[in-house]
mmCIF file of N, CA, C and O in Angstrom:
data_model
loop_
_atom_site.group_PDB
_atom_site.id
_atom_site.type_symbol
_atom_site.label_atom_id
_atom_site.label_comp_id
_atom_site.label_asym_id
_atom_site.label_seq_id
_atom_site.Cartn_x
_atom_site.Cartn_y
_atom_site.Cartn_z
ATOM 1 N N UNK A 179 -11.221 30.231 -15.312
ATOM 2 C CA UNK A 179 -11.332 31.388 -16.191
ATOM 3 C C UNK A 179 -11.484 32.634 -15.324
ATOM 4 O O UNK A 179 -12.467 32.711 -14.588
ATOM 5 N N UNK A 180 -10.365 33.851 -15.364
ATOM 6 C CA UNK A 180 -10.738 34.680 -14.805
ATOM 7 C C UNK A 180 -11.981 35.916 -14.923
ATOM 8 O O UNK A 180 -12.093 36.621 -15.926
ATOM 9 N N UNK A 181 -12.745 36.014 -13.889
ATOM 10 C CA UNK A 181 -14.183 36.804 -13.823
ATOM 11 C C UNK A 181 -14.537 38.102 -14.800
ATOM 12 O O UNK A 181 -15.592 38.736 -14.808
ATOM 13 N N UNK A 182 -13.250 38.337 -15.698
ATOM 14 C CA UNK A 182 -13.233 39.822 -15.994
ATOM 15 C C UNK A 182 -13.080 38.869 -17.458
ATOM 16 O O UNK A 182 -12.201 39.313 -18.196
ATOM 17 N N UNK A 183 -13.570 38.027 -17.818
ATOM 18 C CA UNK A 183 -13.072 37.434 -19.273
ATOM 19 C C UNK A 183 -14.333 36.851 -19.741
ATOM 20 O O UNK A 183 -14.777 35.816 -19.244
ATOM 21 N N UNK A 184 -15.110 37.695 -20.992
ATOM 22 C CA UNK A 184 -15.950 36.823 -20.971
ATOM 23 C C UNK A 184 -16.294 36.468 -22.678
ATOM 24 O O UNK A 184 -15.757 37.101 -23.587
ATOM 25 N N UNK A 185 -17.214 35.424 -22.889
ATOM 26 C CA UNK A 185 -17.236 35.097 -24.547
ATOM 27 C C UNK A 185 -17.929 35.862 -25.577
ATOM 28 O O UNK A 185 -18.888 36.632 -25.521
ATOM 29 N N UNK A 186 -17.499 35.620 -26.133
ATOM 30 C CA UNK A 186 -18.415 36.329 -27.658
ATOM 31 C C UNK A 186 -18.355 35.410 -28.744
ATOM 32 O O UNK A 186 -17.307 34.791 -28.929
ATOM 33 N N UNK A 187 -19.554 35.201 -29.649
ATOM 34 C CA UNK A 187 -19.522 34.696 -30.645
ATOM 35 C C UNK A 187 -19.786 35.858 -31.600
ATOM 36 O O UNK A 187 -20.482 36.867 -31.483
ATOM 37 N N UNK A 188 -18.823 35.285 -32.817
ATOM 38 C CA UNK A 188 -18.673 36.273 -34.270
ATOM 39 C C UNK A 188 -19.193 35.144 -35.168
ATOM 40 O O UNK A 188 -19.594 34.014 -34.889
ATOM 41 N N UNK A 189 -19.057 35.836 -36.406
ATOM 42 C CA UNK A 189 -19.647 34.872 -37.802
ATOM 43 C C UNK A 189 -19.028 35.850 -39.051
ATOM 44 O O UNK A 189 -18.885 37.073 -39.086
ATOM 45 N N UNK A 190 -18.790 35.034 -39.838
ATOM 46 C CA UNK A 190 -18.416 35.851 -41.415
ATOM 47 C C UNK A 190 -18.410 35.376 -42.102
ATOM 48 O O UNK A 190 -17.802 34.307 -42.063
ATOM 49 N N UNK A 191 -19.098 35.796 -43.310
ATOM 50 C CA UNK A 191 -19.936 34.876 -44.613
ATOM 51 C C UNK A 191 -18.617 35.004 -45.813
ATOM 52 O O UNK A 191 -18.130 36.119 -45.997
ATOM 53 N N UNK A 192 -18.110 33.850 -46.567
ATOM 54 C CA UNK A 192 -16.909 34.409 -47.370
ATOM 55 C C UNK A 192 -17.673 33.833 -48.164
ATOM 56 O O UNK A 192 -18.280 32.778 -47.984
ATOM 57 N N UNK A 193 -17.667 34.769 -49.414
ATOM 58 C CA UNK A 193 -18.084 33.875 -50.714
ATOM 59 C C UNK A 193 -17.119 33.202 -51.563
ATOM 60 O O UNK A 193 -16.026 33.678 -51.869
ATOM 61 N N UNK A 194 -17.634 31.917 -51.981
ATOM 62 C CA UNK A 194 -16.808 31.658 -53.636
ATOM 63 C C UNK A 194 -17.009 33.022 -54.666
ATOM 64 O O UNK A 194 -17.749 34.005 -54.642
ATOM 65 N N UNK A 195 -15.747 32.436 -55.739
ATOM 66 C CA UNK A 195 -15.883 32.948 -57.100
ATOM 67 C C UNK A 195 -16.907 32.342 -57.439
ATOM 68 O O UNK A 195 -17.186 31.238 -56.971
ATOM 69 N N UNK A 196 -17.535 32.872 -58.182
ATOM 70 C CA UNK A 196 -18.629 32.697 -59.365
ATOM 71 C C UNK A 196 -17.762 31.279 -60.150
ATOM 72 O O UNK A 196 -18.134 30.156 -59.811
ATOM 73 N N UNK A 197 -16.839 31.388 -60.987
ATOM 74 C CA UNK A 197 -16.271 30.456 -61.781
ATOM 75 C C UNK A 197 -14.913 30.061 -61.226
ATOM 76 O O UNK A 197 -13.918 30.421 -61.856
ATOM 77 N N UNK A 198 -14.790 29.443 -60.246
ATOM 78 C CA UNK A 198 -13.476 29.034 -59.473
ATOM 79 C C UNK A 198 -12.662 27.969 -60.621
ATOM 80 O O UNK A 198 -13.203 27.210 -61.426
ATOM 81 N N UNK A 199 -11.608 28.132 -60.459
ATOM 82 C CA UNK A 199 -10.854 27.528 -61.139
ATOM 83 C C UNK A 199 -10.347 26.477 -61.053
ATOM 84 O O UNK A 199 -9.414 26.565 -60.254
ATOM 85 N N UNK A 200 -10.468 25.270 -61.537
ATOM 86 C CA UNK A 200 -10.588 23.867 -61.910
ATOM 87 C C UNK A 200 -9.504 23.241 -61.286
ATOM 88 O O UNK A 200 -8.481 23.297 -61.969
ATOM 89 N N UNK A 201 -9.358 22.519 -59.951
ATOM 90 C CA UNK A 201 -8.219 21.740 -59.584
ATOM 91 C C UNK A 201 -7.345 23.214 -58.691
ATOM 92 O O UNK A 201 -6.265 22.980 -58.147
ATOM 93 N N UNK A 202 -7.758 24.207 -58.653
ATOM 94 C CA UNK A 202 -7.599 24.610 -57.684
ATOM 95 C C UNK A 202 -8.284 25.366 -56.444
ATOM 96 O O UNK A 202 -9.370 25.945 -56.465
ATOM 97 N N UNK A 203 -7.164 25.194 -55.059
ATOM 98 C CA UNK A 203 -7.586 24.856 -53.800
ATOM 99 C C UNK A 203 -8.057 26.129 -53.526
ATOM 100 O O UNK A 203 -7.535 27.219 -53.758
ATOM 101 N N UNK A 204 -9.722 25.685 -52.699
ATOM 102 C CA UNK A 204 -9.658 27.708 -51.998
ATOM 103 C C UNK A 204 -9.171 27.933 -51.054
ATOM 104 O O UNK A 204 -8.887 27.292 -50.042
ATOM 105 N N UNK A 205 -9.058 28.887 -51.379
ATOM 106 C CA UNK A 205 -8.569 29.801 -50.117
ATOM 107 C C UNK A 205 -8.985 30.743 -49.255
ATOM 108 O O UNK A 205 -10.129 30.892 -49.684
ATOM 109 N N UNK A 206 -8.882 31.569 -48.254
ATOM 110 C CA UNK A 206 -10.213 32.265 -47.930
ATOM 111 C C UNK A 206 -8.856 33.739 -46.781
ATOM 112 O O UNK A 206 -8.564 33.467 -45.616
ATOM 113 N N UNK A 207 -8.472 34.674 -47.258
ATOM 114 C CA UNK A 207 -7.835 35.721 -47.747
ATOM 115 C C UNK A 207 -8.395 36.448 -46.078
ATOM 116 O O UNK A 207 -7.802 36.680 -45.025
ATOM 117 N N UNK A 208 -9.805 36.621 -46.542
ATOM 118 C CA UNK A 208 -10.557 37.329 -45.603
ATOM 119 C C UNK A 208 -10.622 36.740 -44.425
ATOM 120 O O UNK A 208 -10.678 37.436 -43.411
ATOM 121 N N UNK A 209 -10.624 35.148 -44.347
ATOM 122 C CA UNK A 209 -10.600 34.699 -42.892
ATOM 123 C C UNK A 209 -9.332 34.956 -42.197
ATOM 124 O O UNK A 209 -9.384 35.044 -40.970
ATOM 125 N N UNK A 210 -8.099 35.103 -42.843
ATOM 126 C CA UNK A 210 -7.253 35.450 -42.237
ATOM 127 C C UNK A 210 -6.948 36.412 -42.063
ATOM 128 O O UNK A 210 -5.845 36.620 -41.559
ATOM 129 N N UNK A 211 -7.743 37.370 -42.384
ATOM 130 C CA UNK A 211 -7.240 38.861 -41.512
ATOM 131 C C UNK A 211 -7.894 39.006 -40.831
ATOM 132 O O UNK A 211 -7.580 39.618 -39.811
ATOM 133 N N UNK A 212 -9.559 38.368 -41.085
ATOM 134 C CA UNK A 212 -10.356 38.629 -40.069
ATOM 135 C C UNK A 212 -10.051 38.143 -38.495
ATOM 136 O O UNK A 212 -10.421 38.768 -37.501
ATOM 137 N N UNK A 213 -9.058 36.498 -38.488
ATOM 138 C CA UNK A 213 -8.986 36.062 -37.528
ATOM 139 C C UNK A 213 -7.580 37.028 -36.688
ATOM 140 O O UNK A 213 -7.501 37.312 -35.492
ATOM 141 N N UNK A 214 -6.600 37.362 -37.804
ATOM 142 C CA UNK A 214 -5.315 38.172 -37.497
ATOM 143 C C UNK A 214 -6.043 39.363 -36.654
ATOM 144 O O UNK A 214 -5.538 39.657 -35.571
ATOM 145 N N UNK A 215 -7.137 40.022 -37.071
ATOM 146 C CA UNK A 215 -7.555 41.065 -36.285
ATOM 147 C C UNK A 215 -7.714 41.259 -34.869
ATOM 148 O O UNK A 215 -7.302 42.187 -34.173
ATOM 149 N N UNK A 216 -8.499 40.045 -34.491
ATOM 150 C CA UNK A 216 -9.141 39.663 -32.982
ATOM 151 C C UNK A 216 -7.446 39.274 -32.383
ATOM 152 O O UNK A 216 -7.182 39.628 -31.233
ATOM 153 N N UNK A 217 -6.823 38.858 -32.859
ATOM 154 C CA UNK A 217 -5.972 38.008 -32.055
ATOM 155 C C UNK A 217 -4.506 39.337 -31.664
ATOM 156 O O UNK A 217 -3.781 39.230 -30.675
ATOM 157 N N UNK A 218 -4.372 40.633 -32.850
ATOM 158 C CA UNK A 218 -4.018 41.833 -32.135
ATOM 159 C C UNK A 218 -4.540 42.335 -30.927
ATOM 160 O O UNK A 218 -3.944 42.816 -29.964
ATOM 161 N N UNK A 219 -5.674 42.162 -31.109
ATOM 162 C CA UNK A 219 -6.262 42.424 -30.037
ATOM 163 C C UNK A 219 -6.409 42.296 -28.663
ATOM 164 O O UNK A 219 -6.799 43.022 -27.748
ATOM 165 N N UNK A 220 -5.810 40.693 -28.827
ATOM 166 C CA UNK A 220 -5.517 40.250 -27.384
ATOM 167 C C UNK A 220 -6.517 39.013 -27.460
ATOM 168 O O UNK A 220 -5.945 38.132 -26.818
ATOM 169 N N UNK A 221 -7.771 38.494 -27.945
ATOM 170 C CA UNK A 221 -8.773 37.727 -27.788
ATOM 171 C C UNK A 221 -8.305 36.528 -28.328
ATOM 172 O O UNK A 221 -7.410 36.293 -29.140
ATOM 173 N N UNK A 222 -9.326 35.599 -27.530
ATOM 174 C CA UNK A 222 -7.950 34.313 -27.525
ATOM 175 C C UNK A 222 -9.555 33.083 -28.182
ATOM 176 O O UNK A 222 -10.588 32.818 -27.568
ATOM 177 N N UNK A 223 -9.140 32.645 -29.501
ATOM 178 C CA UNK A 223 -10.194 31.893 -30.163
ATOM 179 C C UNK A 223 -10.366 30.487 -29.379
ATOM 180 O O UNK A 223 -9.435 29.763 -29.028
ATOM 181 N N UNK A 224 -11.897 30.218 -29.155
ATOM 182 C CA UNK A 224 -11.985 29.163 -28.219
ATOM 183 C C UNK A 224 -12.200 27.965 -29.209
ATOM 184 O O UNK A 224 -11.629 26.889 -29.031
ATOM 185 N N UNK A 225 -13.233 28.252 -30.490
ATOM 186 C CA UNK A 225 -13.935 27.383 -31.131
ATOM 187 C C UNK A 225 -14.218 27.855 -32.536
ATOM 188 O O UNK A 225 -14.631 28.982 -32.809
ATOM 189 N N UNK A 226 -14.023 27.133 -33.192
ATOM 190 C CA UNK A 226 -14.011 27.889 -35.127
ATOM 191 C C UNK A 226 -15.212 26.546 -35.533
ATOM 192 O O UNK A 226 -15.082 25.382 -35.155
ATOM 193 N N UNK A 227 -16.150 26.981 -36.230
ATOM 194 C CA UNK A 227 -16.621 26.145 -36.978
ATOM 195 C C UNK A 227 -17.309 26.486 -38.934
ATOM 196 O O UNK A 227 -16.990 27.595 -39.365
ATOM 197 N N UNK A 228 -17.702 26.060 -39.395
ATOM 198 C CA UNK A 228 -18.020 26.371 -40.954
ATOM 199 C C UNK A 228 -18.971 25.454 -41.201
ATOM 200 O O UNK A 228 -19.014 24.277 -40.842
ATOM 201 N N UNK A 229 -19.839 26.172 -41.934
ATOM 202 C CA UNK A 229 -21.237 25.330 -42.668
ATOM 203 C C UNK A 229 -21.171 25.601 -43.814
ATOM 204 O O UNK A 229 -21.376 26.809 -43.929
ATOM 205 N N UNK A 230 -20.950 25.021 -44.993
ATOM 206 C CA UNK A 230 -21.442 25.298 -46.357
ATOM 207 C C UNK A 230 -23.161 25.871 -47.047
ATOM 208 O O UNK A 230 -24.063 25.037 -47.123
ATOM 209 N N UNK A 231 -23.345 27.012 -47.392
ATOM 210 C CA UNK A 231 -24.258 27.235 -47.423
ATOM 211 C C UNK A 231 -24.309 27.704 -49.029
ATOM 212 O O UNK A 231 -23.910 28.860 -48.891
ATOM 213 N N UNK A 232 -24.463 27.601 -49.958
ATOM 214 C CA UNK A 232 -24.942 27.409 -51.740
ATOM 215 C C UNK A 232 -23.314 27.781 -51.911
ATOM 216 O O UNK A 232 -22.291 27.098 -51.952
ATOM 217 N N UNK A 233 -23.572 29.062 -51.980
ATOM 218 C CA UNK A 233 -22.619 29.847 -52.547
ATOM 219 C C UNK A 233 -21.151 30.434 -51.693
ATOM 220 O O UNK A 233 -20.150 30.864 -52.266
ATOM 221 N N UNK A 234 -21.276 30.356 -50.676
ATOM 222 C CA UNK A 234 -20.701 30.452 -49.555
ATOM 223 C C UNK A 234 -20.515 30.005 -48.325
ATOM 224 O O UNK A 234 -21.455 29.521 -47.695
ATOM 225 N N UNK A 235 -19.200 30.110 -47.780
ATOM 226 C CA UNK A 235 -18.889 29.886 -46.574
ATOM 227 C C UNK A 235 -19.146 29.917 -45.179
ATOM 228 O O UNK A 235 -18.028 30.212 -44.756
ATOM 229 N N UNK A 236 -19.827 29.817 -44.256
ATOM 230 C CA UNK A 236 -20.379 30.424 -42.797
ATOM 231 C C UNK A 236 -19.328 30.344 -41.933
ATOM 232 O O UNK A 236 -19.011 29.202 -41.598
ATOM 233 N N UNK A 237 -18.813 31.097 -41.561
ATOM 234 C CA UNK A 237 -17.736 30.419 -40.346
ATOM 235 C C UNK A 237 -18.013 31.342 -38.885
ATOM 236 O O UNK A 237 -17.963 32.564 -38.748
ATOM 237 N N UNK A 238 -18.294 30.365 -37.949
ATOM 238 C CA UNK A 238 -18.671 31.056 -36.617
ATOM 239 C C UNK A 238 -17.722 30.574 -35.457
ATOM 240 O O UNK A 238 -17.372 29.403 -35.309
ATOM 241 N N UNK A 239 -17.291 31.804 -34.520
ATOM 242 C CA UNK A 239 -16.290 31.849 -33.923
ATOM 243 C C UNK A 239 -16.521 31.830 -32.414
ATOM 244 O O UNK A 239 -17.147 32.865 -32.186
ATOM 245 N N UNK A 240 -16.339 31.206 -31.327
ATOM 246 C CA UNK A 240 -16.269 31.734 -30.084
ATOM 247 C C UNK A 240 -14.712 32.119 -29.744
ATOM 248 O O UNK A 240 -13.714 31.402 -29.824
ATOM 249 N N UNK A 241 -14.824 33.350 -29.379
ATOM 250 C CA UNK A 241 -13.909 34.521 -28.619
ATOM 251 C C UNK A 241 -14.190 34.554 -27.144
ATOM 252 O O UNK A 241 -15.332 34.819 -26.767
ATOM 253 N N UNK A 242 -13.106 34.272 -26.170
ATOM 254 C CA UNK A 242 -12.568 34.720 -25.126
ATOM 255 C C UNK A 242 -11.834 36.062 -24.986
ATOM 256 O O UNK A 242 -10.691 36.229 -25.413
ATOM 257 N N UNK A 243 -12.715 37.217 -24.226
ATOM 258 C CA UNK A 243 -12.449 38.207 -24.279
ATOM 259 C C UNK A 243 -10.425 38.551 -23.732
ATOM 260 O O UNK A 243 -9.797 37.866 -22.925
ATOM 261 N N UNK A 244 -9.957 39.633 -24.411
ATOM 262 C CA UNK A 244 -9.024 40.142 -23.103
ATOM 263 C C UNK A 244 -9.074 39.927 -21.985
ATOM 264 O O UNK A 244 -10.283 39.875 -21.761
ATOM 265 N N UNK A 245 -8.332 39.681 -20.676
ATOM 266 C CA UNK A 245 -8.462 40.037 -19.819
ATOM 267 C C UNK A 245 -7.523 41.122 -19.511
ATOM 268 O O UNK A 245 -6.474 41.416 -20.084
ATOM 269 N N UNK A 246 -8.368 41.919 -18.020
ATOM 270 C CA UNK A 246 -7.227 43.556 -17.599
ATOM 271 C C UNK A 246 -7.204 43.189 -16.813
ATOM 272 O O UNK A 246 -6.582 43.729 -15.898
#
């Protein structure tokens, strides 16, 4: 790994609908722009994970910075 590259962890809470709709699949809108964002960027995703928490989603990210 070059010396000028280093990690970051992110996190982003997506909620369910209140009354999701029966037999269908979720989807999650926001994780994909959120992830589309970093990756304009240049940052290169090391590790994705998700915890179910009541009402919502947890999803926590390790990021490998740019390198210059």
């Amino acid at each position: 790994m070059p010396s000028d590259s280093k990690l970051f962890v992110t996190s982003l809470p997506v909620f369910f609908d209140v009354d999701p709709i029966p037999g269908k699949e979720f989807t999650f809108p926001q994780l994909d722009s959120y992830l589309d964002n970093y990756a304009k960027q240049g940052w290169e995703l090391v590790q994705m994970n998700s915890t179910l928490v009541s009402e919502f989603m947890l999803f926590s990210f390790a990021w490998r910075t740019p390198t210059s």
